[in-house]
Amino acid sequence: DQQVKQNSPSLSVQEGRISILNCDYTNSMFDYFLWYKKYPAEGPTFLISISSIKDKNEDGRFTVFLNKSAKHLSLHIVPSQPGDSAVYFCAASRQNFVFGPGTRLSVLP
Amino acid sequence: NAGVMQNPRHLVRRRGQEARLRCSPMKGHSHVYWYRQLPEEGLKFMVYLQKENIIDESGMPKERFSAEFPKEGPSILRIQQVVRGDSAAYFCASSPGTATYEQYFGPGTRLTVT
């Protein structure tokens, strides 16, 4: 059973435009959500997080939105840059992390 | 560089051999987590350890897999009698404590079983 889903395996965006990565979860007990970015042959790097008591968190070009009623969160990157090209993992936490399968973002110059 | 360190980065084992993967957490971090990533899949939680204690091993296969985090030295993930299905990238992450949710990942060990 996939508790955290990222239904888009890949996404291509033009440089300078907005990238929107989506994540859905099934367990309403999750109380913290995170986004990680991963380059090939490297470990995931923490990007941004949000507590379940909030609906938005912003850090520079990255904004995470949480819709608890829909059990949905999204990561917005604006403006997108070629260096943002990576695999993005959504993770949800209650006691331990449950990761989604990832979305491969390609930002085209 | 005080990041999470894992070694070896690449490990090749024949079926039936043992694999030992090491993880040194970030300085000051006493919590270690192991994850496995199979090809085309996300990271799957395996085990959560504090010094000399296994806190949660609900993601660990019941047989052949074990983990430890001794008082001194790195955390070890041990896979006995490896099979082809164990081929994967194994990531270790550390955090300073339960008060923080951010985990910091190492570069991973890619295990190939031939």
mmCIF file of C-alpha atoms in Angstrom:
data_model
loop_
_atom_site.group_PDB
_atom_site.id
_atom_site.type_symbol
_atom_site.label_atom_id
_atom_site.label_comp_id
_atom_site.label_asym_id
_atom_site.label_seq_id
_atom_site.Cartn_x
_atom_site.Cartn_y
_atom_site.Cartn_z
ATOM 1 C CA ASP A 1 0.000 0.000 0.000
ATOM 2 C CA GLN A 2 1.432 3.325 -1.080
ATOM 3 C CA GLN A 3 0.828 5.812 1.683
ATOM 4 C CA VAL A 4 2.580 8.608 -0.214
ATOM 5 C CA LYS A 5 2.015 8.968 -3.938
ATOM 6 C CA GLN A 6 3.622 11.104 -6.576
ATOM 7 C CA ASN A 7 1.587 10.339 -9.638
ATOM 8 C CA SER A 8 3.781 12.148 -12.148
ATOM 9 C CA PRO A 9 7.003 10.211 -12.740
ATOM 10 C CA SER A 10 8.419 13.100 -14.735
ATOM 11 C CA LEU A 11 7.872 16.762 -15.494
ATOM 12 C CA SER A 12 9.494 19.117 -18.007
ATOM 13 C CA VAL A 13 9.410 22.871 -17.554
ATOM 14 C CA GLN A 14 10.960 25.777 -19.413
ATOM 15 C CA GLU A 15 13.595 27.791 -17.572
ATOM 16 C CA GLY A 16 12.052 30.783 -15.818
ATOM 17 C CA ARG A 17 8.597 29.239 -15.585
ATOM 18 C CA ILE A 18 6.942 27.692 -12.555
ATOM 19 C CA SER A 19 7.432 24.022 -11.650
ATOM 20 C CA ILE A 20 4.646 22.397 -9.670
ATOM 21 C CA LEU A 21 5.269 18.982 -8.166
ATOM 22 C CA ASN A 22 2.384 17.179 -6.530
ATOM 23 C CA CYS A 23 2.096 14.651 -3.750
ATOM 24 C CA ASP A 24 -0.879 12.834 -2.251
ATOM 25 C CA TYR A 25 -1.021 10.861 0.961
ATOM 26 C CA THR A 26 -3.531 8.523 2.531
ATOM 27 C CA ASN A 27 -2.674 8.492 6.232
ATOM 28 C CA SER A 28 -4.320 11.370 8.097
ATOM 29 C CA MET A 29 -1.999 10.743 11.049
ATOM 30 C CA PHE A 30 0.984 12.223 9.228
ATOM 31 C CA ASP A 31 1.917 15.456 10.954
ATOM 32 C CA TYR A 32 4.937 16.688 9.036
ATOM 33 C CA PHE A 33 5.789 16.783 5.379
ATOM 34 C CA LEU A 34 9.078 17.323 3.614
ATOM 35 C CA TRP A 35 10.490 17.655 0.126
ATOM 36 C CA TYR A 36 13.887 16.302 -0.814
ATOM 37 C CA LYS A 37 15.862 16.766 -4.000
ATOM 38 C CA LYS A 38 18.145 14.074 -5.310
ATOM 39 C CA TYR A 39 20.842 14.209 -7.953
ATOM 40 C CA PRO A 40 22.204 11.006 -9.503
ATOM 41 C CA ALA A 41 24.746 9.160 -7.354
ATOM 42 C CA GLU A 42 24.068 11.444 -4.389
ATOM 43 C CA GLY A 43 21.923 11.197 -1.291
ATOM 44 C CA PRO A 44 18.685 13.179 -1.014
ATOM 45 C CA THR A 45 19.055 16.782 0.087
ATOM 46 C CA PHE A 46 16.467 18.405 2.311
ATOM 47 C CA LEU A 47 14.640 21.249 0.578
ATOM 48 C CA ILE A 48 11.663 22.455 2.564
ATOM 49 C CA SER A 49 9.146 21.177 5.078
ATOM 50 C CA ILE A 50 5.735 21.995 6.462
ATOM 51 C CA SER A 51 3.928 21.104 9.637
ATOM 52 C CA SER A 52 0.366 19.832 9.424
ATOM 53 C CA ILE A 53 -0.827 22.893 11.356
ATOM 54 C CA LYS A 54 0.173 25.154 8.483
ATOM 55 C CA ASP A 55 -0.980 25.404 4.908
ATOM 56 C CA LYS A 56 1.975 27.174 3.360
ATOM 57 C CA ASN A 57 5.694 27.527 3.864
ATOM 58 C CA GLU A 58 7.997 29.574 1.703
ATOM 59 C CA ASP A 59 11.765 29.588 1.364
ATOM 60 C CA GLY A 60 13.198 31.634 -1.471
ATOM 61 C CA ARG A 61 12.110 30.154 -4.785
ATOM 62 C CA PHE A 62 10.475 27.166 -3.071
ATOM 63 C CA THR A 63 6.977 27.135 -1.621
ATOM 64 C CA VAL A 64 5.150 24.145 -0.216
ATOM 65 C CA PHE A 65 1.364 24.125 0.038
ATOM 66 C CA LEU A 66 -0.581 21.694 2.185
ATOM 67 C CA ASN A 67 -4.270 20.904 1.730
ATOM 68 C CA LYS A 68 -5.128 18.617 4.633
ATOM 69 C CA SER A 69 -8.728 18.055 3.637
ATOM 70 C CA ALA A 70 -7.580 16.776 0.255
ATOM 71 C CA LYS A 71 -4.502 15.054 1.725
ATOM 72 C CA HIS A 72 -2.467 16.815 -0.910
ATOM 73 C CA LEU A 73 0.690 18.852 -0.928
ATOM 74 C CA SER A 74 2.586 20.542 -3.679
ATOM 75 C CA LEU A 75 5.986 22.099 -4.197
ATOM 76 C CA HIS A 76 6.224 25.222 -6.318
ATOM 77 C CA ILE A 77 9.549 26.336 -7.724
ATOM 78 C CA VAL A 78 9.589 29.749 -9.304
ATOM 79 C CA PRO A 79 11.436 30.714 -11.346
ATOM 80 C CA SER A 80 12.720 27.301 -12.373
ATOM 81 C CA GLN A 81 16.419 27.009 -13.185
ATOM 82 C CA PRO A 82 18.343 24.307 -15.065
ATOM 83 C CA GLY A 83 20.119 23.412 -11.809
ATOM 84 C CA ASP A 84 16.757 22.406 -10.368
ATOM 85 C CA SER A 85 16.736 19.387 -12.676
ATOM 86 C CA ALA A 86 16.687 16.419 -10.295
ATOM 87 C CA VAL A 87 14.372 13.847 -8.770
ATOM 88 C CA TYR A 88 12.090 15.309 -6.105
ATOM 89 C CA PHE A 89 10.793 13.144 -3.305
ATOM 90 C CA CYS A 90 7.875 13.985 -1.104
ATOM 91 C CA ALA A 91 8.042 12.501 2.406
ATOM 92 C CA ALA A 92 5.497 12.316 5.189
ATOM 93 C CA SER A 93 6.254 11.709 8.812
ATOM 94 C CA ARG A 94 4.465 10.469 11.868
ATOM 95 C CA GLN A 95 7.273 8.698 13.643
ATOM 96 C CA ASN A 96 9.324 7.702 10.638
ATOM 97 C CA PHE A 97 9.475 8.954 7.108
ATOM 98 C CA VAL A 98 7.438 7.503 4.268
ATOM 99 C CA PHE A 99 8.737 8.575 0.896
ATOM 100 C CA GLY A 100 6.919 8.866 -2.375
ATOM 101 C CA PRO A 101 8.395 7.310 -5.530
ATOM 102 C CA GLY A 102 9.714 10.629 -6.793
ATOM 103 C CA THR A 103 9.163 12.937 -9.751
ATOM 104 C CA ARG A 104 11.968 13.648 -12.176
ATOM 105 C CA LEU A 105 12.011 17.351 -12.999
ATOM 106 C CA SER A 106 13.766 18.561 -16.120
ATOM 107 C CA VAL A 107 14.187 22.301 -16.519
ATOM 108 C CA LEU A 108 14.922 23.119 -20.129
ATOM 109 C CA PRO A 109 17.111 26.109 -20.958
ATOM 110 C CA ASN B 1 33.077 18.353 5.716
ATOM 111 C CA ALA B 2 30.983 17.106 8.610
ATOM 112 C CA GLY B 3 28.262 15.492 6.527
ATOM 113 C CA VAL B 4 26.924 11.965 6.766
ATOM 114 C CA MET B 5 29.486 9.514 5.463
ATOM 115 C CA GLN B 6 28.836 6.121 4.015
ATOM 116 C CA ASN B 7 31.261 3.499 2.849
ATOM 117 C CA PRO B 8 31.834 1.810 0.665
ATOM 118 C CA ARG B 9 30.127 3.788 -2.082
ATOM 119 C CA HIS B 10 29.928 0.713 -4.261
ATOM 120 C CA LEU B 11 29.908 -2.893 -3.126
ATOM 121 C CA VAL B 12 29.782 -5.996 -5.267
ATOM 122 C CA ARG B 13 28.964 -9.315 -3.675
ATOM 123 C CA ARG B 14 28.266 -12.782 -5.039
ATOM 124 C CA ARG B 15 25.083 -14.533 -4.001
ATOM 125 C CA GLY B 16 25.496 -16.060 -0.557
ATOM 126 C CA GLN B 17 28.161 -13.647 0.653
ATOM 127 C CA GLU B 18 27.757 -11.073 3.389
ATOM 128 C CA ALA B 19 27.495 -7.322 2.839
ATOM 129 C CA ARG B 20 28.447 -4.799 5.518
ATOM 130 C CA LEU B 21 27.499 -1.179 4.951
ATOM 131 C CA ARG B 22 28.805 1.568 7.201
ATOM 132 C CA CYS B 23 27.377 4.933 8.133
ATOM 133 C CA SER B 24 28.974 7.685 10.167
ATOM 134 C CA PRO B 25 26.371 10.282 11.155
ATOM 135 C CA MET B 26 26.937 14.002 11.207
ATOM 136 C CA LYS B 27 28.831 15.281 14.201
ATOM 137 C CA GLY B 28 26.472 15.718 17.110
ATOM 138 C CA HIS B 29 23.781 13.479 15.616
ATOM 139 C CA SER B 30 22.745 10.492 17.683
ATOM 140 C CA HIS B 31 19.903 9.191 15.512
ATOM 141 C CA VAL B 32 20.519 7.079 12.443
ATOM 142 C CA TYR B 33 18.064 5.825 9.834
ATOM 143 C CA TRP B 34 18.614 3.332 7.032
ATOM 144 C CA TYR B 35 16.654 3.366 3.786
ATOM 145 C CA ARG B 36 16.721 1.203 0.694
ATOM 146 C CA GLN B 37 15.977 2.409 -2.798
ATOM 147 C CA LEU B 38 15.189 -0.182 -5.414
ATOM 148 C CA PRO B 39 15.469 0.802 -9.082
ATOM 149 C CA GLU B 40 12.647 3.137 -10.185
ATOM 150 C CA GLU B 41 11.253 3.309 -6.662
ATOM 151 C CA GLY B 42 11.332 5.741 -3.773
ATOM 152 C CA LEU B 43 13.210 5.305 -0.538
ATOM 153 C CA LYS B 44 11.842 2.659 1.788
ATOM 154 C CA PHE B 45 12.426 2.997 5.517
ATOM 155 C CA MET B 46 14.266 0.055 7.027
ATOM 156 C CA VAL B 47 15.415 0.822 10.559
ATOM 157 C CA TYR B 48 15.852 3.654 13.055
ATOM 158 C CA LEU B 49 18.591 3.465 15.657
ATOM 159 C CA GLN B 50 20.003 5.496 18.470
ATOM 160 C CA LYS B 51 23.297 4.716 20.121
ATOM 161 C CA GLU B 52 23.191 1.061 21.240
ATOM 162 C CA ASN B 53 19.420 0.881 20.676
ATOM 163 C CA ILE B 54 17.148 -0.172 17.861
ATOM 164 C CA ILE B 55 14.120 2.102 18.072
ATOM 165 C CA ASP B 56 12.098 0.921 15.089
ATOM 166 C CA GLU B 57 12.970 -1.924 12.747
ATOM 167 C CA SER B 58 9.535 -2.289 11.195
ATOM 168 C CA GLY B 59 10.963 -1.875 7.685
ATOM 169 C CA MET B 60 13.666 -4.488 8.026
ATOM 170 C CA PRO B 61 13.216 -7.883 6.346
ATOM 171 C CA LYS B 62 12.812 -10.463 9.060
ATOM 172 C CA GLU B 63 15.689 -12.622 7.891
ATOM 173 C CA ARG B 64 19.283 -11.958 6.852
ATOM 174 C CA PHE B 65 19.201 -8.231 7.692
ATOM 175 C CA SER B 66 20.494 -6.671 10.886
ATOM 176 C CA ALA B 67 21.625 -3.241 12.012
ATOM 177 C CA GLU B 68 23.554 -1.820 14.898
ATOM 178 C CA PHE B 69 24.758 1.540 16.119
ATOM 179 C CA PRO B 70 27.402 0.897 18.782
ATOM 180 C CA LYS B 71 28.502 3.346 21.410
ATOM 181 C CA GLU B 72 31.692 3.941 19.473
ATOM 182 C CA GLY B 73 32.045 3.784 15.724
ATOM 183 C CA PRO B 74 29.715 3.863 12.756
ATOM 184 C CA SER B 75 26.319 2.321 12.317
ATOM 185 C CA ILE B 76 26.462 -0.975 10.423
ATOM 186 C CA LEU B 77 23.808 -2.492 8.175
ATOM 187 C CA ARG B 78 24.575 -6.151 7.668
ATOM 188 C CA ILE B 79 23.040 -8.375 5.022
ATOM 189 C CA GLN B 80 23.845 -12.055 5.272
ATOM 190 C CA GLN B 81 23.652 -14.516 2.393
ATOM 191 C CA VAL B 82 22.841 -11.820 -0.152
ATOM 192 C CA VAL B 83 20.513 -12.550 -3.045
ATOM 193 C CA ARG B 84 20.067 -10.711 -6.351
ATOM 194 C CA GLY B 85 16.985 -8.955 -4.994
ATOM 195 C CA ASP B 86 19.150 -7.195 -2.393
ATOM 196 C CA SER B 87 20.775 -5.156 -5.168
ATOM 197 C CA ALA B 88 19.806 -1.594 -4.424
ATOM 198 C CA ALA B 89 21.074 1.741 -3.158
ATOM 199 C CA TYR B 90 21.193 1.883 0.619
ATOM 200 C CA PHE B 91 21.029 5.330 2.191
ATOM 201 C CA CYS B 92 21.784 6.318 5.715
ATOM 202 C CA ALA B 93 20.431 9.499 7.291
ATOM 203 C CA SER B 94 21.061 11.128 10.630
ATOM 204 C CA SER B 95 19.336 13.684 12.797
ATOM 205 C CA PRO B 96 20.257 15.334 16.070
ATOM 206 C CA GLY B 97 17.166 14.093 17.868
ATOM 207 C CA THR B 98 13.456 13.521 17.798
ATOM 208 C CA ALA B 99 12.771 17.226 18.198
ATOM 209 C CA THR B 100 13.775 17.870 14.641
ATOM 210 C CA TYR B 101 12.224 16.310 11.612
ATOM 211 C CA GLU B 102 14.963 17.031 9.131
ATOM 212 C CA GLN B 103 17.131 14.076 8.301
ATOM 213 C CA TYR B 104 20.436 14.536 6.538
ATOM 214 C CA PHE B 105 21.376 11.873 4.076
ATOM 215 C CA GLY B 106 24.663 10.309 3.136
ATOM 216 C CA PRO B 107 25.650 9.633 -0.481
ATOM 217 C CA GLY B 108 24.511 6.027 -0.322
ATOM 218 C CA THR B 109 26.064 2.621 -0.925
ATOM 219 C CA ARG B 110 25.167 0.906 -4.162
ATOM 220 C CA LEU B 111 25.096 -2.835 -3.587
ATOM 221 C CA THR B 112 25.258 -5.140 -6.585
ATOM 222 C CA VAL B 113 24.761 -8.846 -6.103
ATOM 223 C CA THR B 114 26.066 -10.987 -8.934
#
